[in-house]
Amino acid sequence: MSNSQLPTIFDPADIEARWYSHWEKTGGFRPERPDAEPYTIVNPPPNVTGSLHIGHALDNTLQDIVIRYERLRGKDALWVVGTDHAGIATQMVVERQMEDRQDKRTNYSREEFVQKVWDWKHESGGTITNQLRRLGCSMDWSREQFTMDPHFDRAVLKTFVDLYNDGLIYRDKRLVNWDPKLKTAISDLEVDTQDMKGSFWHFRYPLEDGVTLSDGRDYIEVATTRPETMLADMAVAVHPTDDRYASVVGKHVVLPITGRRVPIVADEHADPELGSGAVKITPGHDFNDFEVGKRAGIAAGDMLNMLDGNADVCQVSDGLVPDEFIGLHRFKRDGVDGAREAVVARLKVGGFLIPHIAKTKKGEEVEHDAEPRTIATPFGDRGGVVIEPWLTDQWYVDAEKLAAKPIEQVKSGEIEIVPTTWEKTFFNWMENIQPWCISRQLWWGHRIPAWFDTDGNVFVASNEKEAQTQAGDGITLTRDSDVLDTWFSSALWPFATLGWPEENQPLLDKHFPNSLLISGFDILFFWDARMMMMGQYNMGTAPWPKLYLHGLVRAADGSKMSKSKGNVVDPLGLIDQFGADALRFFMAAMESQGRDIKMDEKRVEGYRNFATKLWNATRFCQSNDIGASSVLKAPRARLAANQWIIGEVQSVCEEIEAAMADLRFDAASNAIYQFTWSKFCDWYLELIKPVFNGEADNPAAIETRVVAGWALDQIFVMLHPFMPFITEELWHAQATHSGDKRKYDLITASWPSPRAEISKEATDAIDWVIDLTTNVRSAKNELGIPPGAKLAAFLPSASGIAASTLARSSAAIERLARLTPVTIGEAPEGPAMQVTAGSDVFIVPLEGIIDIAEEKARLEKALVASQKEAKSLEGRLSNANFVERAKPEAVEKAKADFAHHSAEVGRLEEALGRLS
RNA sequence: GGGCGUAUAGCUCAGUGGUAGAGCACUGUGUUGACAUCGCAGGGGCCGGGAGUUCAACUCUCUCUACGCCCA
C-alpha cells in the first residue's frame, strides 16, 4: 500500500498559478475540435483601464462555469475575450496622469495625444486581463480582442456608413446632455439623476405696458430652480385651460435685466397646480422648454444659447445679456458666485424677487429669498458635474427603428431573457427609446467618418478618398473631429470579434450567433440591447438566443459597494485569503435568479473548507491505493456500497445537468457540494473502510478501489467548472498515484456518463444501514451513552433486508452503528434500548448502563411525534372530499405515509410495553 | 408619478399546490491514522399582515405594510 503523495495541507495559491499557466500554454482553453458542435460566449469587454472588482468576479465566474461545462461536454467551446477602449474613462486616466506632471492634453496635437494613450494601453492596459486569469477564467487569450484593433475599426466604419446611407444615422441640432467638465455630449443613459437640496425662487415678470391680469396685477409670477437661465428666456407659458391667465395669452412680458420682450404662450407643459401656474421658458437650456419652444414655433437654430462649453455665460444672439454677466460660471463654484447668484441679486434689488415666507418653530414669520426644495438634478456618470442641456449639432442613431426587431424577437421568444422578469423593463425602455446621441467631443476613440466642406455640407464615407469623390475634385474637406460613443463599437462585439465584416470567416460562420450572453442587468440598455440592434442590422439575426442577467454583488449590510463608502470588497484579496476556487464556488452558490448577492466572507471560508475536505478525501483514497480511473462508464460492481455510490453519481450528474440547462448556478453547485460532502465523504468512504481491513487483493477490495477511484474522478469532473484549480490538481495527483496511466488534463476531460444499472436491493440495503446508524447514534446521544461504545444487539424478527444486510455488511454495521454482535432472535430479559431501522426493531440490552425512565421518555417522545403524523394523515384520509377530489397520487401517498406511521406507532408501543 | 423586485430558522438564502430545507451561528459531544479548515447528535420557523380560490396554500389571486431597485 503506497502512501499519499499529496501534501497534508491544501495550499490554493501554489496550485492556482501552476495550473493556469499550464492550461494557457498547452491550449487547454481552446482545444481543436473542428467537428464538434460550437458553444460560444463573448465576454463583456471590461474597460482597458479597469481592475477586477467583485462584479467582474461574479460575471466571469458564471461565464467560466458555463464554458468549462460545455467544454467538458465535448463542445467546441469558445469564450471570446478582450477589452474596451472606453473612450471617456481612458482619456480621463491619461489626462489625469498628465495633470500630475503639470502637463495637459492641449499641449499636444491630437495625434500625439492619441499616441500617448496607446503607450499607456501597452504599458498598463493588462491589469484586468491578468486578474481574470487569477480567477481561473478559461478564455481564448490567443485571440484577445480590443475595440480599437484595426479590424474593429473597419467594422465600426462599415456600420456607421451603412447606417448613414440607410438614413438610420443623421446629424441634428437639438439639446444634448452636455458635460461641462469633460466638454462632451453624453447619451441619456450616461446621466444619473440625483435628488439634491436646492432652492425655488419666485419672480415678477412685468407685463408689457398697460396689460393686466383679470385680478388687476400688472405682472406674472414665475418660479424657477434655475434663475440664471432667465437671461435666455424666450417665453412664459401658462396652461391653456388656466382662467387666471386666459386674457393675457398672446400678450408679452418684458424681462428684467435683459429687457427682452417675450410672449405669453399657452402650453400644456405649464402645471396650474405648481407655484403660480406660470413658467418661464428657456428653450436653449431645458429639455421641457425646448419642446415648448418648438410648439410655440421657435426653430432650434433660433433658440438662445447663453452658455459656452464650460457652462460660463456668453453673449446671446440678440445681444441682450449685460456685460457684467459675461464670463460668469452658471452657478456658484469653488466658493465663487456665478450667474445664478448675480441674477437673483439683481432681481432682488430691482424689486422683482417675491420672498418666501417661512415660519420658525416659535411661529414667527421670516423672509427668505427662496423656498427650499428637493431638485432632481442630472449628473454626468463620468465627470460627476451637473449636466447642462445644451444646443449643439451631434450625430444620432435612429434607435426607434433599430429597436423594432429586437422587441419582436424577445416577444416571440427568439431571444429569451433569463430571468423573464427583465422583459418588462426591456420593453419599457425599448418601446420609449429616444434617438441615441453617438458623437463625443473627445480625442480617444473611433473618429467619425464624416467630412465637411467649407459650406458645412457633410460627406460620409469609409475613407477620405471616397468622401472626396463624393464631394468632387477641388473641394476642401475637413474631417469631423468627434469620436463615437464607446458603446457604438462594443455593440458590434459578438461578430466583429469573430472577423466581421471580412469575407470568408470560418470562425464567424461557426460561432455567430453566439450561444448565450451573460451580463449584469446594469448594462442591459448600454450594451445588451444595442448588441441586439446591431446584430440584427449587420447580421440579420439576433446575436444570441439567450440573455442571462445577473444581479449586483452588495456589501454584507446590503448596501451598494462604492469607493466613497469605503465598503468595497476586493476579489483578489478574497482569492489570496481563501483561494479562487472558494470565491468562485461562493459566487455560483449564491447566484439564484433575480436576486442580488450579499457578500458573506464566512461563506467563502466555508467553500474553502469544502475544498480542503475534498483534498483530504483524496489523501485518504490514495492511502488506500485508490487511484485514477481509466473508464468513463461506471465500473461493474457487486458490493452494495459500490452500487449505491454509482447510483448516487448518476443522480447527482442528472441533477447538475438539469440545473445547468436552466442556468440555475445555485442548484448545480449545491448538488455537487451535497454529493461530495454528505454522500461520498460522510457515508461512502466510511462504508468502504472495513473493506480495506482484510487482505489488500481480496476481490471486494479490488472492486472497491476501482469504484471509489471512478467516483472520485466523476466528482473532479462535475466540480471542475466550479472549482477548476483544486480539481485539476487532484486529477493529476490521482493519475500520478496510479502510475501516470492518464496523461490528459481535466479541463478537456469528458463529462460523466455512468449508464449503470443499479439494483434496488443494493440501494435499499445501504439506506437501511444509514437509517440504523443514524438511529443508534441519536439514541445513544439522548441516553448519554458514549458514542464509541460497541453494543450487542438482538433482532427478534428480521426483515429480508435486515437478514441479507447483516450477513453481507456486518463489518460496516459494526464500524458505523457500533452494534456487535447482532443476534437474530429474542433478547434476554432486562433493561434495553430499542432502535429501529426501516421496519426492523433492534433490542440493545443495557443492563447497568441505562436508566429505564430515560429510555421510556425517549420512546414516548418518538411515539407522540409518530402519533401526531398518523392522526393528521388519518384525518385527511377520512375526509371524503380529499379522497374523491385529490389527485390519485396524493391519495396513494397519504395512504402509504399513514401505513408507515401507524406501523411506527405499533413498534414504539410494543417497545414501551417491553420496558414496563 | 410609472414599472419591477423582495419579505421563509439568530444571520445569509433555496424551495414545491399535499403542513418546510441548506450554509453559517448556537447547544451537547468526540468513537486511536483522510480531514478540528473535522466528526456525531440536537435546539430553533402559526413561511410579513388580511381576504379569496381550492378537498388542500409557504406555494395561485387580490389587498395592505415594510424594504430595495429602475425609469420619469
CSV table of N, CA and C in Angstrom, one decimal, chain A residues 779-870:
chain,number,residue,atom,x,y,z
A,779,ALA,N,-30.0,7.7,19.5
A,779,ALA,CA,-30.5,7.1,20.8
A,779,ALA,C,-29.4,7.2,21.9
A,780,LYS,N,-28.2,6.9,21.5
A,780,LYS,CA,-27.0,6.9,22.4
A,780,LYS,C,-26.8,8.3,22.9
A,781,ASN,N,-26.9,9.2,22.0
A,781,ASN,CA,-26.7,10.6,22.4
A,781,ASN,C,-27.8,11.1,23.4
A,782,GLU,N,-29.0,10.7,23.2
A,782,GLU,CA,-30.1,11.1,24.1
A,782,GLU,C,-30.0,10.4,25.4
A,783,LEU,N,-29.5,9.2,25.4
A,783,LEU,CA,-29.4,8.4,26.7
A,783,LEU,C,-28.1,8.6,27.4
A,784,GLY,N,-27.2,9.4,26.8
A,784,GLY,CA,-25.9,9.7,27.4
A,784,GLY,C,-25.0,8.5,27.4
A,785,ILE,N,-25.1,7.6,26.4
A,785,ILE,CA,-24.2,6.5,26.3
A,785,ILE,C,-23.0,7.0,25.4
A,786,PRO,N,-21.8,6.7,25.8
A,786,PRO,CA,-20.6,7.2,25.0
A,786,PRO,C,-20.8,6.7,23.5
A,787,PRO,N,-20.5,7.6,22.6
A,787,PRO,CA,-20.7,7.3,21.2
A,787,PRO,C,-19.8,6.1,20.7
A,788,GLY,N,-18.7,6.0,21.4
A,788,GLY,CA,-17.7,4.9,20.9
A,788,GLY,C,-18.1,3.5,21.4
A,789,ALA,N,-19.0,3.4,22.3
A,789,ALA,CA,-19.4,2.1,22.9
A,789,ALA,C,-19.9,1.2,21.9
A,790,LYS,N,-19.3,0.0,21.9
A,790,LYS,CA,-19.8,-1.1,21.0
A,790,LYS,C,-20.8,-1.9,21.8
A,791,LEU,N,-22.0,-2.1,21.2
A,791,LEU,CA,-23.0,-2.8,22.0
A,791,LEU,C,-23.5,-4.0,21.2
A,792,ALA,N,-23.9,-5.0,22.0
A,792,ALA,CA,-24.6,-6.2,21.4
A,792,ALA,C,-26.0,-5.9,21.1
A,793,ALA,N,-26.6,-6.5,20.1
A,793,ALA,CA,-28.0,-6.2,19.7
A,793,ALA,C,-28.7,-7.4,19.3
A,794,PHE,N,-30.0,-7.4,19.5
A,794,PHE,CA,-30.9,-8.6,19.2
A,794,PHE,C,-32.0,-8.1,18.3
A,795,LEU,N,-32.3,-8.9,17.3
A,795,LEU,CA,-33.3,-8.6,16.3
A,795,LEU,C,-34.3,-9.8,16.3
A,796,PRO,N,-35.4,-9.6,17.1
A,796,PRO,CA,-36.3,-10.8,17.3
A,796,PRO,C,-36.9,-11.2,15.9
A,797,SER,N,-37.3,-10.3,15.1
A,797,SER,CA,-37.7,-10.8,13.7
A,797,SER,C,-37.1,-9.9,12.7
A,798,ALA,N,-36.3,-10.5,11.8
A,798,ALA,CA,-35.6,-9.7,10.8
A,798,ALA,C,-36.3,-9.6,9.5
A,799,SER,N,-36.4,-8.4,8.9
A,799,SER,CA,-36.9,-8.3,7.6
A,799,SER,C,-35.9,-8.9,6.6
A,800,GLY,N,-36.3,-9.0,5.3
A,800,GLY,CA,-35.5,-9.6,4.3
A,800,GLY,C,-34.2,-8.7,4.2
A,801,ILE,N,-34.4,-7.4,4.1
A,801,ILE,CA,-33.2,-6.5,4.0
A,801,ILE,C,-32.3,-6.7,5.2
A,802,ALA,N,-32.9,-6.8,6.4
A,802,ALA,CA,-32.1,-6.9,7.6
A,802,ALA,C,-31.2,-8.2,7.5
A,803,ALA,N,-31.9,-9.3,7.2
A,803,ALA,CA,-31.2,-10.6,7.2
A,803,ALA,C,-30.0,-10.6,6.2
A,804,SER,N,-30.2,-10.1,5.0
A,804,SER,CA,-29.2,-10.1,4.0
A,804,SER,C,-28.1,-9.1,4.3
A,805,THR,N,-28.5,-7.9,4.8
A,805,THR,CA,-27.5,-6.9,5.0
A,805,THR,C,-26.6,-7.3,6.2
A,806,LEU,N,-27.3,-7.9,7.2
A,806,LEU,CA,-26.5,-8.3,8.4
A,806,LEU,C,-25.4,-9.3,8.0
A,807,ALA,N,-25.8,-10.2,7.0
A,807,ALA,CA,-24.9,-11.2,6.6
A,807,ALA,C,-23.8,-10.6,5.8
A,808,ARG,N,-24.1,-9.7,4.9
A,808,ARG,CA,-23.0,-9.2,4.0
A,808,ARG,C,-22.2,-8.0,4.5
A,809,SER,N,-22.9,-7.2,5.4
A,809,SER,CA,-22.2,-5.9,5.7
A,809,SER,C,-22.1,-5.8,7.2
A,810,SER,N,-21.8,-6.9,7.9
A,810,SER,CA,-21.7,-6.8,9.3
A,810,SER,C,-20.5,-5.9,9.8
A,811,ALA,N,-19.5,-5.9,8.9
A,811,ALA,CA,-18.3,-5.1,9.3
A,811,ALA,C,-18.7,-3.6,9.3
A,812,ALA,N,-19.5,-3.2,8.3
A,812,ALA,CA,-19.9,-1.8,8.2
A,812,ALA,C,-20.8,-1.5,9.3
A,813,ILE,N,-21.7,-2.4,9.7
A,813,ILE,CA,-22.6,-2.2,10.8
A,813,ILE,C,-21.8,-2.1,12.1
A,814,GLU,N,-20.8,-2.9,12.2
A,814,GLU,CA,-20.0,-2.8,13.4
A,814,GLU,C,-19.3,-1.5,13.5
A,815,ARG,N,-18.8,-1.0,12.4
A,815,ARG,CA,-18.0,0.2,12.4
A,815,ARG,C,-18.8,1.5,12.5
A,816,LEU,N,-20.0,1.5,11.8
A,816,LEU,CA,-20.8,2.7,11.8
A,816,LEU,C,-21.8,2.8,12.9
A,817,ALA,N,-22.6,1.7,13.0
A,817,ALA,CA,-23.6,1.7,14.0
A,817,ALA,C,-23.1,1.2,15.4
A,818,ARG,N,-21.9,0.6,15.3
A,818,ARG,CA,-21.2,0.1,16.5
A,818,ARG,C,-22.1,-0.9,17.2
A,819,LEU,N,-22.8,-1.7,16.5
A,819,LEU,CA,-23.5,-2.8,17.0
A,819,LEU,C,-22.8,-4.1,16.7
A,820,THR,N,-22.4,-4.9,17.7
A,820,THR,CA,-21.7,-6.2,17.5
A,820,THR,C,-21.7,-6.9,18.8
A,821,PRO,N,-22.0,-8.2,18.8
A,821,PRO,CA,-22.6,-8.9,17.7
A,821,PRO,C,-24.1,-8.6,17.6
A,822,VAL,N,-24.6,-8.8,16.4
A,822,VAL,CA,-26.1,-8.7,16.2
A,822,VAL,C,-26.6,-10.1,16.1
A,823,THR,N,-27.5,-10.5,17.0
A,823,THR,CA,-28.1,-11.8,17.0
A,823,THR,C,-29.5,-11.7,16.5
A,824,ILE,N,-29.9,-12.5,15.6
A,824,ILE,CA,-31.3,-12.6,15.1
A,824,ILE,C,-32.0,-13.6,16.1
A,825,GLY,N,-32.9,-13.0,16.9
A,825,GLY,CA,-33.5,-13.8,17.9
A,825,GLY,C,-33.9,-12.9,19.1
A,826,GLU,N,-34.6,-13.6,20.0
A,826,GLU,CA,-35.1,-12.8,21.2
A,826,GLU,C,-34.0,-12.3,22.0
A,827,ALA,N,-34.2,-11.1,22.6
A,827,ALA,CA,-33.2,-10.6,23.5
A,827,ALA,C,-33.5,-11.1,24.9
A,828,PRO,N,-32.5,-11.2,25.7
A,828,PRO,CA,-32.7,-11.6,27.1
A,828,PRO,C,-33.5,-10.6,27.8
A,829,GLU,N,-34.2,-11.0,28.9
A,829,GLU,CA,-35.0,-10.1,29.7
A,829,GLU,C,-34.0,-9.0,30.3
A,830,GLY,N,-34.6,-7.8,30.6
A,830,GLY,CA,-33.8,-6.8,31.3
A,830,GLY,C,-33.9,-5.5,30.6
A,831,PRO,N,-33.3,-4.5,31.2
A,831,PRO,CA,-33.4,-3.1,30.6
A,831,PRO,C,-32.7,-3.1,29.3
A,832,ALA,N,-33.3,-2.4,28.3
A,832,ALA,CA,-32.7,-2.3,27.0
A,832,ALA,C,-33.2,-1.1,26.3
A,833,MET,N,-32.4,-0.7,25.2
A,833,MET,CA,-32.9,0.4,24.4
A,833,MET,C,-33.4,-0.2,23.1
A,834,GLN,N,-34.4,0.4,22.5
A,834,GLN,CA,-35.0,0.0,21.3
A,834,GLN,C,-34.6,0.9,20.2
A,835,VAL,N,-34.1,0.3,19.1
A,835,VAL,CA,-33.7,1.2,17.9
A,835,VAL,C,-34.3,0.6,16.7
A,836,THR,N,-34.9,1.4,15.8
A,836,THR,CA,-35.5,0.9,14.6
A,836,THR,C,-34.6,1.2,13.4
A,837,ALA,N,-34.8,0.4,12.4
A,837,ALA,CA,-34.2,0.7,11.1
A,837,ALA,C,-35.2,0.1,10.1
A,838,GLY,N,-35.7,1.0,9.3
A,838,GLY,CA,-36.8,0.6,8.4
A,838,GLY,C,-37.9,0.0,9.3
A,839,SER,N,-38.3,-1.2,9.0
A,839,SER,CA,-39.4,-1.9,9.8
A,839,SER,C,-38.8,-2.8,10.8
A,840,ASP,N,-37.5,-2.8,11.0
A,840,ASP,CA,-36.8,-3.7,12.0
A,840,ASP,C,-36.6,-3.0,13.3
A,841,VAL,N,-36.9,-3.7,14.4
A,841,VAL,CA,-36.6,-3.2,15.7
A,841,VAL,C,-35.5,-3.9,16.4
A,842,PHE,N,-34.5,-3.2,16.7
A,842,PHE,CA,-33.3,-3.8,17.4
A,842,PHE,C,-33.5,-3.6,18.9
A,843,ILE,N,-33.1,-4.6,19.7
A,843,ILE,CA,-33.1,-4.5,21.1
A,843,ILE,C,-31.7,-4.6,21.6
A,844,VAL,N,-31.3,-3.5,22.3
A,844,VAL,CA,-29.9,-3.4,22.7
A,844,VAL,C,-29.9,-3.4,24.2
A,845,PRO,N,-29.6,-4.6,24.8
A,845,PRO,CA,-29.6,-4.7,26.3
A,845,PRO,C,-28.5,-3.8,26.9
A,846,LEU,N,-29.0,-3.1,28.0
A,846,LEU,CA,-28.1,-2.1,28.6
A,846,LEU,C,-28.1,-2.2,30.1
A,847,GLU,N,-28.0,-3.5,30.5
A,847,GLU,CA,-28.1,-3.7,32.0
A,847,GLU,C,-27.0,-2.9,32.7
A,848,GLY,N,-27.5,-2.1,33.6
A,848,GLY,CA,-26.5,-1.4,34.4
A,848,GLY,C,-26.1,-0.1,33.8
A,849,ILE,N,-26.3,0.1,32.5
A,849,ILE,CA,-25.9,1.4,31.9
A,849,ILE,C,-27.0,2.3,31.8
A,850,ILE,N,-28.2,1.7,31.5
A,850,ILE,CA,-29.3,2.6,31.1
A,850,ILE,C,-30.3,2.9,32.2
A,851,ASP,N,-30.8,4.0,32.2
A,851,ASP,CA,-31.9,4.4,33.1
A,851,ASP,C,-33.2,4.2,32.4
A,852,ILE,N,-34.0,3.2,32.9
A,852,ILE,CA,-35.2,2.8,32.2
A,852,ILE,C,-36.1,4.0,32.0
A,853,ALA,N,-36.2,4.9,32.9
A,853,ALA,CA,-37.1,6.0,32.8
A,853,ALA,C,-36.7,6.9,31.6
A,854,GLU,N,-35.4,7.1,31.4
A,854,GLU,CA,-34.9,7.9,30.3
A,854,GLU,C,-35.2,7.3,29.0
A,855,GLU,N,-35.1,5.9,28.9
A,855,GLU,CA,-35.4,5.3,27.7
A,855,GLU,C,-36.9,5.3,27.4
A,856,LYS,N,-37.7,5.2,28.4
A,856,LYS,CA,-39.1,5.4,28.2
A,856,LYS,C,-39.5,6.8,27.7
A,857,ALA,N,-38.9,7.7,28.3
A,857,ALA,CA,-39.1,9.1,27.9
A,857,ALA,C,-38.8,9.3,26.5
A,858,ARG,N,-37.6,8.8,26.1
A,858,ARG,CA,-37.2,8.9,24.7
A,858,ARG,C,-38.2,8.3,23.7
A,859,LEU,N,-38.6,7.1,24.1
A,859,LEU,CA,-39.5,6.4,23.2
A,859,LEU,C,-40.9,7.1,23.1
A,860,GLU,N,-41.3,7.6,24.3
A,860,GLU,CA,-42.6,8.3,24.3
A,860,GLU,C,-42.6,9.5,23.5
A,861,LYS,N,-41.4,10.2,23.5
A,861,LYS,CA,-41.3,11.4,22.6
A,861,LYS,C,-41.5,11.0,21.2
A,862,ALA,N,-40.8,10.0,20.8
A,862,ALA,CA,-40.9,9.5,19.4
A,862,ALA,C,-42.3,9.0,19.1
A,863,LEU,N,-43.0,8.4,20.1
A,863,LEU,CA,-44.3,7.9,19.9
A,863,LEU,C,-45.3,9.0,19.6
A,864,VAL,N,-45.2,10.1,20.4
A,864,VAL,CA,-46.0,11.2,20.3
A,864,VAL,C,-45.9,11.8,18.9
A,865,ALA,N,-44.7,12.0,18.4
A,865,ALA,CA,-44.4,12.5,17.1
A,865,ALA,C,-45.1,11.7,16.0
A,866,SER,N,-44.9,10.4,16.2
A,866,SER,CA,-45.4,9.5,15.1
A,866,SER,C,-46.9,9.5,15.2
A,867,GLN,N,-47.5,9.5,16.4
A,867,GLN,CA,-48.9,9.5,16.5
A,867,GLN,C,-49.5,10.8,15.9
A,868,LYS,N,-48.8,11.9,16.1
A,868,LYS,CA,-49.3,13.1,15.6
A,868,LYS,C,-49.4,13.1,14.0
A,869,GLU,N,-48.4,12.5,13.4
A,869,GLU,CA,-48.3,12.4,12.0
A,869,GLU,C,-49.5,11.5,11.5
A,870,ALA,N,-49.6,10.4,12.2
A,870,ALA,CA,-50.6,9.4,11.8
A,870,ALA,C,-52.0,9.9,11.9
